[in-house]
């Protein structure tokens, strides 16, 4: 997704790719970008990475500066995206770790309008990546009816009072509406939009159970599949949860996705000589053939423990592939990334 977003900035003639990372925290976005550059020889040989991270928290900025502030063309500044106003041009307006969910819907609209205004002032062609919390994540099914709620809220009396942290949650339709309205308000043409869900089954609150205590701890279970020192009870991975109230297309997605997920878990279980009460469904092409491939690879392994460990890690990888390739970009994961490509060259 970041690669796609970067591709639009490549026409920039200066041979410098200029990134603004909104809500940069301790600099993880910079690490991600420099890793992308180091792995892509075309990027590395043709372009120089120029990075500015802004964050509202002085502590975060200080930590980021201590870690990466001495790198070439890397700066971290303290700033609130709600009151900032940029004057310098950027090729990609990045965000990761859901910083925009800290804003109300109205504040997001205003922040995006300010960004689009800057794009137009510079007649740039660029992309804007908006990372927010997915409204329909299974982590917080009980809250699906609301799009702005206290994320620090506790469902357990024993946890006592916590300070309120109001966060905003988005479906792709709502996010696209706000992005489009911000572009319209400035009169900037949008070339296209794209939306990506991240962490459908393995969002961190599938482990904490903070908002949905009945949910199986999928994140821990998938991590356990990858841990050679642990044996995972595969039946616990079955996705059979009662869904909250949501639009029909969201419920349809989960029905289809859970069918795929459960079929893969059941195929792995069959390779252990056990069976699960799962009605198998046809798998999408990207993960078809898992059982045959696993069977072939495992047939040489006589040691029972080794057989199981290899099978478990193959299952973890295919489940991850299922998530990545079948994410619909609806707001059904922990993160929803909205990308807006703008072309203000004729502005
Ligand atoms: C979960 S952290 C993500 C940090 C980093 N981008 C990452 O991926 O690790 C969200 C960040 O958004 C910052 N943030 C929240 N509201 C902000 C605002 N109004 N303007 C700028 N940064 C903000 C927070 O201080 C925090 O560092």
CSV table of C-alpha atoms and ligand atoms in Angstrom, one decimal:
chain,number,residue,atom,x,y,z
A,1,UNK,CA,0.0,0.0,0.0
A,2,UNK,CA,2.8,2.5,0.9
A,3,UNK,CA,4.6,1.4,-2.3
A,4,UNK,CA,1.5,2.3,-4.3
A,5,UNK,CA,1.2,5.6,-2.5
A,6,UNK,CA,4.9,6.4,-3.2
A,7,UNK,CA,4.6,5.6,-6.9
A,8,UNK,CA,2.6,8.7,-7.6
A,9,UNK,CA,5.4,11.0,-6.2
A,10,UNK,CA,8.0,9.5,-8.5
A,11,UNK,CA,7.2,12.1,-11.2
A,12,UNK,CA,8.7,14.7,-9.0
A,13,UNK,CA,11.5,16.2,-11.0
A,14,UNK,CA,13.8,17.0,-8.1
A,15,UNK,CA,14.8,13.4,-7.6
A,16,UNK,CA,13.9,13.8,-4.0
A,17,UNK,CA,10.8,12.1,-2.6
A,18,UNK,CA,9.4,14.4,0.1
A,19,UNK,CA,7.3,12.7,2.8
A,20,UNK,CA,5.3,14.3,5.6
A,21,UNK,CA,4.4,11.8,8.3
A,22,UNK,CA,1.5,13.0,10.4
A,23,UNK,CA,1.5,11.7,14.0
A,24,UNK,CA,5.0,10.3,13.5
A,25,UNK,CA,5.3,9.1,17.1
A,26,UNK,CA,8.8,7.7,17.7
A,27,UNK,CA,9.5,7.4,14.0
A,28,UNK,CA,8.2,4.0,13.0
A,29,UNK,CA,6.9,5.5,9.7
A,30,UNK,CA,10.5,6.7,8.9
A,31,UNK,CA,11.8,3.2,9.6
A,32,UNK,CA,9.2,1.7,7.3
A,33,UNK,CA,10.1,4.1,4.5
A,34,UNK,CA,13.8,3.7,4.8
A,35,UNK,CA,13.3,-0.1,4.8
A,36,UNK,CA,11.2,0.2,1.6
A,37,UNK,CA,13.9,2.4,0.0
A,38,UNK,CA,16.7,-0.1,1.0
A,39,UNK,CA,14.7,-3.0,-0.5
A,40,UNK,CA,13.8,-1.3,-3.7
A,41,UNK,CA,16.9,-0.8,-5.9
A,42,UNK,CA,15.0,1.5,-8.3
A,43,UNK,CA,13.9,3.8,-5.5
A,44,UNK,CA,17.3,3.7,-3.9
A,45,UNK,CA,19.3,4.5,-7.0
A,46,UNK,CA,17.0,7.2,-8.4
A,47,UNK,CA,15.6,9.0,-5.4
A,48,UNK,CA,16.6,10.5,-2.1
A,49,UNK,CA,14.3,10.2,0.9
A,50,UNK,CA,13.4,13.5,2.4
A,51,UNK,CA,11.3,13.1,5.6
A,52,UNK,CA,9.5,15.4,8.0
A,53,UNK,CA,7.6,13.8,10.9
A,54,UNK,CA,5.2,15.9,13.0
A,55,UNK,CA,3.6,14.9,16.3
A,56,UNK,CA,1.6,16.6,19.0
A,57,UNK,CA,3.6,15.0,21.8
A,58,UNK,CA,7.0,16.7,22.6
A,59,UNK,CA,8.1,13.4,24.3
A,60,UNK,CA,7.5,11.5,21.1
A,61,UNK,CA,9.3,14.1,19.0
A,62,UNK,CA,12.3,14.0,21.4
A,63,UNK,CA,12.5,10.2,21.3
A,64,UNK,CA,12.3,10.2,17.5
A,65,UNK,CA,15.0,12.9,17.2
A,66,UNK,CA,17.3,10.9,19.5
A,67,UNK,CA,16.8,7.8,17.4
A,68,UNK,CA,16.9,9.2,13.9
A,69,UNK,CA,17.4,13.0,14.0
A,70,UNK,CA,21.0,12.7,12.9
A,71,UNK,CA,20.0,10.9,9.6
A,72,UNK,CA,20.3,12.8,6.4
A,73,UNK,CA,17.2,14.8,5.4
A,74,UNK,CA,15.2,13.6,8.4
A,75,UNK,CA,13.4,16.1,10.7
A,76,UNK,CA,10.9,15.7,13.5
A,77,UNK,CA,8.9,18.7,14.7
A,78,UNK,CA,6.3,19.2,17.3
A,79,UNK,CA,2.9,20.2,15.8
A,80,UNK,CA,-0.8,19.6,16.0
A,81,UNK,CA,-2.3,18.6,12.7
A,82,UNK,CA,-5.5,20.4,13.7
A,83,UNK,CA,-3.8,23.8,13.9
A,84,UNK,CA,-0.8,23.3,11.5
A,85,UNK,CA,-0.5,25.0,8.2
A,86,UNK,CA,2.2,23.7,5.8
A,87,UNK,CA,3.9,25.9,3.2
A,88,UNK,CA,6.5,23.5,1.8
A,89,UNK,CA,5.5,20.9,-0.8
A,90,UNK,CA,5.4,17.1,-0.2
A,91,UNK,CA,5.0,14.1,-2.6
A,92,UNK,CA,3.4,11.8,0.0
A,93,UNK,CA,1.4,12.9,3.0
A,94,UNK,CA,1.8,9.8,5.1
A,95,UNK,CA,0.2,8.5,8.4
A,96,UNK,CA,0.4,5.2,10.3
A,97,UNK,CA,-0.7,4.0,13.7
A,98,UNK,CA,-4.1,5.7,13.3
A,99,UNK,CA,-3.2,9.2,14.3
A,100,UNK,CA,-6.2,10.7,12.4
A,101,UNK,CA,-8.5,8.7,14.7
A,102,UNK,CA,-7.5,11.0,17.5
A,103,UNK,CA,-9.4,13.8,15.6
A,104,UNK,CA,-13.2,14.2,15.4
A,105,UNK,CA,-14.8,13.7,12.0
A,106,UNK,CA,-15.0,17.5,11.6
A,107,UNK,CA,-11.4,18.0,12.6
A,108,UNK,CA,-10.3,15.3,10.1
A,109,UNK,CA,-12.2,17.2,7.4
A,110,UNK,CA,-10.5,20.5,8.3
A,111,UNK,CA,-7.0,18.9,8.5
A,112,UNK,CA,-7.5,17.3,5.1
A,113,UNK,CA,-8.7,20.6,3.6
A,114,UNK,CA,-5.5,22.3,4.9
A,115,UNK,CA,-3.4,19.5,3.2
A,116,UNK,CA,-5.3,19.7,-0.1
A,117,UNK,CA,-4.9,23.5,0.0
A,118,UNK,CA,-1.1,23.1,0.3
A,119,UNK,CA,-1.2,20.6,-2.6
A,120,UNK,CA,-3.0,23.1,-4.8
A,121,UNK,CA,-0.7,26.0,-3.8
A,122,UNK,CA,2.2,23.9,-5.1
A,123,UNK,CA,0.3,22.5,-8.0
A,124,UNK,CA,1.6,19.1,-6.9
A,125,UNK,CA,0.6,15.6,-7.9
A,126,UNK,CA,0.8,13.5,-4.8
A,127,UNK,CA,-0.9,11.0,-2.5
A,128,UNK,CA,-2.5,11.4,0.9
A,129,UNK,CA,-2.6,8.3,3.2
A,130,UNK,CA,-5.1,8.5,6.0
A,131,UNK,CA,-4.8,5.8,8.7
A,132,UNK,CA,-7.8,5.4,11.0
A,133,UNK,CA,-9.5,2.8,13.2
A,134,UNK,CA,-11.8,0.5,11.3
A,135,UNK,CA,-15.4,0.9,12.5
A,136,UNK,CA,-16.3,-2.7,11.9
A,137,UNK,CA,-13.4,-4.5,13.5
A,138,UNK,CA,-14.4,-7.7,15.4
A,139,UNK,CA,-12.3,-6.3,18.2
A,140,UNK,CA,-15.2,-3.9,19.2
A,141,UNK,CA,-18.4,-5.5,17.7
A,142,UNK,CA,-20.5,-4.1,20.5
A,143,UNK,CA,-19.6,-0.5,19.4
A,144,UNK,CA,-20.3,-1.0,15.7
A,145,UNK,CA,-23.3,1.4,15.9
A,146,UNK,CA,-21.1,4.3,17.0
A,147,UNK,CA,-18.4,6.1,15.0
A,148,UNK,CA,-16.9,8.2,17.9
A,149,UNK,CA,-16.5,6.7,21.3
A,150,UNK,CA,-14.3,6.5,24.4
A,151,UNK,CA,-11.5,4.1,23.4
A,152,UNK,CA,-10.2,3.9,26.9
A,153,UNK,CA,-13.6,2.8,28.2
A,154,UNK,CA,-13.6,-0.2,30.5
A,155,UNK,CA,-16.2,-3.0,30.3
A,156,UNK,CA,-14.9,-4.4,33.6
A,157,UNK,CA,-15.6,-2.7,36.9
A,158,UNK,CA,-12.4,-4.1,38.4
A,159,UNK,CA,-10.3,-2.1,36.0
A,160,UNK,CA,-11.4,1.1,37.7
A,161,UNK,CA,-11.5,4.5,36.1
A,162,UNK,CA,-9.3,5.4,33.2
A,163,UNK,CA,-8.9,8.7,31.5
A,164,UNK,CA,-11.2,9.1,28.5
A,165,UNK,CA,-9.7,8.8,25.1
A,166,UNK,CA,-12.3,9.6,22.5
A,167,UNK,CA,-11.4,8.1,19.1
A,168,UNK,CA,-13.1,8.2,15.7
A,169,UNK,CA,-13.9,5.0,13.7
A,170,UNK,CA,-14.6,4.8,10.0
A,171,UNK,CA,-16.2,2.7,7.3
A,172,UNK,CA,-14.5,3.3,3.9
A,173,UNK,CA,-17.7,5.1,2.7
A,174,UNK,CA,-17.6,7.6,5.5
A,175,UNK,CA,-13.8,8.1,5.1
A,176,UNK,CA,-14.1,8.6,1.4
A,177,UNK,CA,-16.9,11.1,1.9
A,178,UNK,CA,-14.8,13.2,4.1
A,179,UNK,CA,-11.7,13.0,1.8
A,180,UNK,CA,-13.8,13.9,-1.2
A,181,UNK,CA,-15.5,16.8,0.6
A,182,UNK,CA,-12.1,18.2,1.6
A,183,UNK,CA,-10.9,18.0,-2.0
A,184,UNK,CA,-14.2,19.5,-3.3
A,185,UNK,CA,-13.9,22.4,-0.8
A,186,UNK,CA,-10.6,23.4,-2.4
A,187,UNK,CA,-11.6,22.5,-5.9
A,188,UNK,CA,-8.8,19.9,-6.3
A,189,UNK,CA,-9.3,17.0,-8.7
A,190,UNK,CA,-9.0,13.5,-7.1
A,191,UNK,CA,-7.5,11.0,-9.5
A,192,UNK,CA,-8.6,8.0,-7.5
A,193,UNK,CA,-9.2,6.5,-4.1
A,194,UNK,CA,-8.1,3.2,-2.6
A,195,UNK,CA,-8.9,1.6,0.8
A,196,UNK,CA,-7.1,-1.2,2.7
A,197,UNK,CA,-7.9,-3.1,5.8
A,198,UNK,CA,-5.1,-4.2,8.1
A,199,UNK,CA,-5.4,-6.8,10.9
A,200,UNK,CA,-8.9,-8.2,10.4
A,201,UNK,CA,-8.4,-11.2,12.7
A,202,UNK,CA,-5.2,-10.2,14.5
A,203,UNK,CA,-5.9,-6.6,15.7
A,204,UNK,CA,-4.3,-6.2,19.2
A,205,UNK,CA,-7.6,-6.1,21.0
A,206,UNK,CA,-8.4,-9.6,19.8
A,207,UNK,CA,-5.8,-10.5,22.5
A,208,UNK,CA,-6.7,-8.0,25.2
A,209,UNK,CA,-10.4,-8.8,24.9
A,210,UNK,CA,-10.9,-5.2,26.2
A,211,UNK,CA,-14.0,-4.5,24.1
A,212,UNK,CA,-15.1,-8.0,23.3
A,213,UNK,CA,-14.2,-10.4,26.1
A,214,UNK,CA,-16.0,-13.3,24.4
A,215,UNK,CA,-13.8,-13.2,21.3
A,216,UNK,CA,-11.2,-16.0,21.0
A,217,UNK,CA,-7.7,-14.5,21.3
A,218,UNK,CA,-6.9,-14.8,17.6
A,219,UNK,CA,-3.8,-12.7,17.7
A,220,UNK,CA,-2.2,-14.8,20.5
A,221,UNK,CA,-3.3,-18.0,18.7
A,222,UNK,CA,-1.8,-17.0,15.4
A,223,UNK,CA,1.4,-16.0,17.2
A,224,UNK,CA,1.4,-19.3,19.0
A,225,UNK,CA,1.2,-21.1,15.6
A,226,UNK,CA,4.5,-19.4,14.7
A,227,UNK,CA,6.2,-20.3,18.0
A,228,UNK,CA,8.0,-23.6,17.8
A,229,UNK,CA,8.0,-24.1,21.5
A,230,UNK,CA,4.1,-24.1,21.7
A,231,UNK,CA,1.5,-26.5,20.5
A,232,UNK,CA,-1.7,-24.7,19.5
A,233,UNK,CA,-5.2,-26.2,19.8
A,234,UNK,CA,-6.4,-25.5,16.2
A,235,UNK,CA,-10.1,-25.8,17.1
A,236,UNK,CA,-9.7,-22.5,19.1
A,237,UNK,CA,-9.0,-20.7,15.8
A,238,UNK,CA,-12.4,-21.4,14.5
A,239,UNK,CA,-14.2,-18.1,13.6
A,240,UNK,CA,-17.8,-18.5,14.8
A,241,UNK,CA,-18.5,-15.3,16.6
A,242,UNK,CA,-21.9,-13.6,16.9
A,243,UNK,CA,-21.6,-10.4,14.8
A,244,UNK,CA,-22.9,-7.0,15.9
A,245,UNK,CA,-25.3,-4.8,14.0
A,246,UNK,CA,-23.8,-3.6,10.8
A,247,UNK,CA,-24.8,-2.9,7.1
A,248,UNK,CA,-25.6,-6.0,5.1
A,249,UNK,CA,-22.4,-5.9,3.0
A,250,UNK,CA,-20.3,-6.0,6.2
A,251,UNK,CA,-22.1,-9.0,7.6
A,252,UNK,CA,-21.8,-10.7,4.1
A,253,UNK,CA,-18.1,-10.1,4.1
A,254,UNK,CA,-17.6,-11.7,7.6
A,255,UNK,CA,-19.8,-14.7,6.6
A,256,UNK,CA,-17.7,-15.3,3.5
A,257,UNK,CA,-14.3,-14.6,5.2
A,258,UNK,CA,-15.1,-16.8,8.2
A,259,UNK,CA,-16.0,-19.6,5.7
A,260,UNK,CA,-12.5,-19.3,4.1
A,261,UNK,CA,-10.7,-19.0,7.4
A,262,UNK,CA,-12.5,-22.0,9.0
A,263,UNK,CA,-11.9,-24.1,5.8
A,264,UNK,CA,-8.1,-23.5,6.1
A,265,UNK,CA,-8.1,-24.3,9.8
A,266,UNK,CA,-10.1,-27.5,9.1
A,267,UNK,CA,-7.7,-28.5,6.3
A,268,UNK,CA,-4.8,-28.2,8.7
A,269,UNK,CA,-6.6,-30.1,11.4
A,270,UNK,CA,-7.3,-32.9,8.9
A,271,UNK,CA,-3.5,-33.2,8.2
A,272,UNK,CA,-3.2,-34.0,11.9
A,273,UNK,CA,-5.6,-36.8,11.5
A,274,UNK,CA,-8.4,-35.0,13.3
A,275,UNK,CA,-11.6,-33.4,12.2
A,276,UNK,CA,-13.6,-30.3,12.9
A,277,UNK,CA,-17.3,-29.7,12.2
A,278,UNK,CA,-16.7,-27.2,9.4
A,279,UNK,CA,-18.6,-27.1,6.2
A,280,UNK,CA,-15.8,-26.5,3.6
A,281,UNK,CA,-16.2,-23.7,1.1
A,282,UNK,CA,-14.3,-23.0,-2.1
A,283,UNK,CA,-11.2,-21.0,-1.3
A,284,UNK,CA,-10.0,-17.9,-3.2
A,285,UNK,CA,-7.3,-18.6,-5.8
A,286,UNK,CA,-4.5,-17.0,-3.6
A,287,UNK,CA,-4.9,-19.7,-0.9
A,288,UNK,CA,-6.2,-22.6,-2.9
A,289,UNK,CA,-4.0,-25.7,-2.8
A,290,UNK,CA,-2.9,-25.1,0.8
A,291,UNK,CA,-3.7,-28.6,1.9
A,292,UNK,CA,-2.1,-30.4,-1.0
A,293,UNK,CA,1.1,-28.2,-0.7
A,294,UNK,CA,1.3,-28.8,3.0
A,295,UNK,CA,0.8,-32.5,2.7
A,296,UNK,CA,3.5,-32.7,0.1
A,297,UNK,CA,6.0,-30.7,2.1
A,298,UNK,CA,5.3,-32.6,5.3
A,299,UNK,CA,5.3,-36.1,4.0
A,300,UNK,CA,9.1,-36.4,4.5
A,301,UNK,CA,8.9,-35.5,8.2
A,302,UNK,CA,8.7,-38.5,10.5
A,303,UNK,CA,9.1,-36.7,13.8
A,304,UNK,CA,5.6,-35.9,15.1
A,305,UNK,CA,6.6,-32.7,16.9
A,306,UNK,CA,8.4,-31.4,13.9
A,307,UNK,CA,5.5,-32.3,11.6
A,308,UNK,CA,3.1,-30.4,13.8
A,309,UNK,CA,5.3,-27.3,14.2
A,310,UNK,CA,5.9,-27.1,10.4
A,311,UNK,CA,2.2,-27.5,9.8
A,312,UNK,CA,1.3,-24.8,12.4
A,313,UNK,CA,3.7,-22.3,10.8
A,314,UNK,CA,2.3,-23.1,7.3
A,315,UNK,CA,-1.2,-22.5,8.6
A,316,UNK,CA,-0.2,-19.1,10.2
A,317,UNK,CA,1.3,-18.0,6.8
A,318,UNK,CA,-1.7,-19.0,4.8
A,319,UNK,CA,-4.1,-17.3,7.2
A,320,UNK,CA,-2.0,-14.2,7.0
A,321,UNK,CA,-2.1,-14.4,3.2
A,322,UNK,CA,-5.9,-14.8,3.3
A,323,UNK,CA,-6.2,-11.6,5.4
A,324,UNK,CA,-3.9,-9.6,3.1
A,325,UNK,CA,-5.3,-10.8,-0.2
A,326,UNK,CA,-9.0,-10.8,0.7
A,327,UNK,CA,-9.2,-7.6,2.7
A,328,UNK,CA,-12.0,-5.6,1.1
A,329,UNK,CA,-11.0,-2.1,2.4
A,330,UNK,CA,-14.4,-1.7,4.1
A,331,UNK,CA,-13.2,-0.8,7.7
A,332,UNK,CA,-13.3,-4.4,8.9
A,333,UNK,CA,-9.8,-4.4,10.4
A,334,UNK,CA,-8.0,-2.7,13.2
A,335,UNK,CA,-6.7,-0.1,10.7
A,336,UNK,CA,-8.4,1.3,7.7
A,337,UNK,CA,-6.0,3.1,5.3
A,338,UNK,CA,-7.6,5.5,2.8
A,339,UNK,CA,-5.4,6.7,0.0
A,340,UNK,CA,-6.3,9.7,-2.1
A,341,UNK,CA,-4.3,10.6,-5.2
A,342,UNK,CA,-4.5,14.2,-6.1
A,343,UNK,CA,-3.5,16.0,-9.3
A,344,UNK,CA,-3.3,19.7,-8.9
A,345,UNK,CA,-0.8,20.2,-11.7
A,346,UNK,CA,-3.5,22.0,-13.8
A,347,UNK,CA,-4.8,24.0,-10.8
B,1,LIG,C1,-0.3,5.3,17.9
B,1,LIG,S1,0.7,6.6,17.6
B,1,LIG,C2,1.4,6.2,16.0
B,1,LIG,C3,2.8,6.7,15.9
B,1,LIG,C4,3.6,6.3,14.7
B,1,LIG,N1,3.0,6.9,13.5
B,1,LIG,C5,3.6,4.8,14.5
B,1,LIG,O1,3.1,4.3,13.5
B,1,LIG,O2,4.2,4.1,15.4
B,1,LIG,C6,-0.4,8.0,17.2
B,1,LIG,C7,0.4,9.3,17.2
B,1,LIG,O3,-0.5,10.4,16.8
B,1,LIG,C8,-0.1,11.5,17.6
B,1,LIG,N2,-1.2,12.5,17.5
B,1,LIG,C9,-2.4,12.4,18.1
B,1,LIG,N3,-3.1,13.5,17.8
B,1,LIG,C10,-2.4,14.3,17.0
B,1,LIG,C11,-2.5,15.6,16.4
B,1,LIG,N4,-3.7,16.3,16.6
B,1,LIG,N5,-1.5,16.1,15.7
B,1,LIG,C12,-0.4,15.4,15.5
B,1,LIG,N6,-0.1,14.2,16.1
B,1,LIG,C13,-1.1,13.6,16.8
B,1,LIG,C14,0.1,10.9,19.0
B,1,LIG,O4,0.9,11.8,19.8
B,1,LIG,C15,0.8,9.6,18.6
B,1,LIG,O5,2.3,9.8,18.6
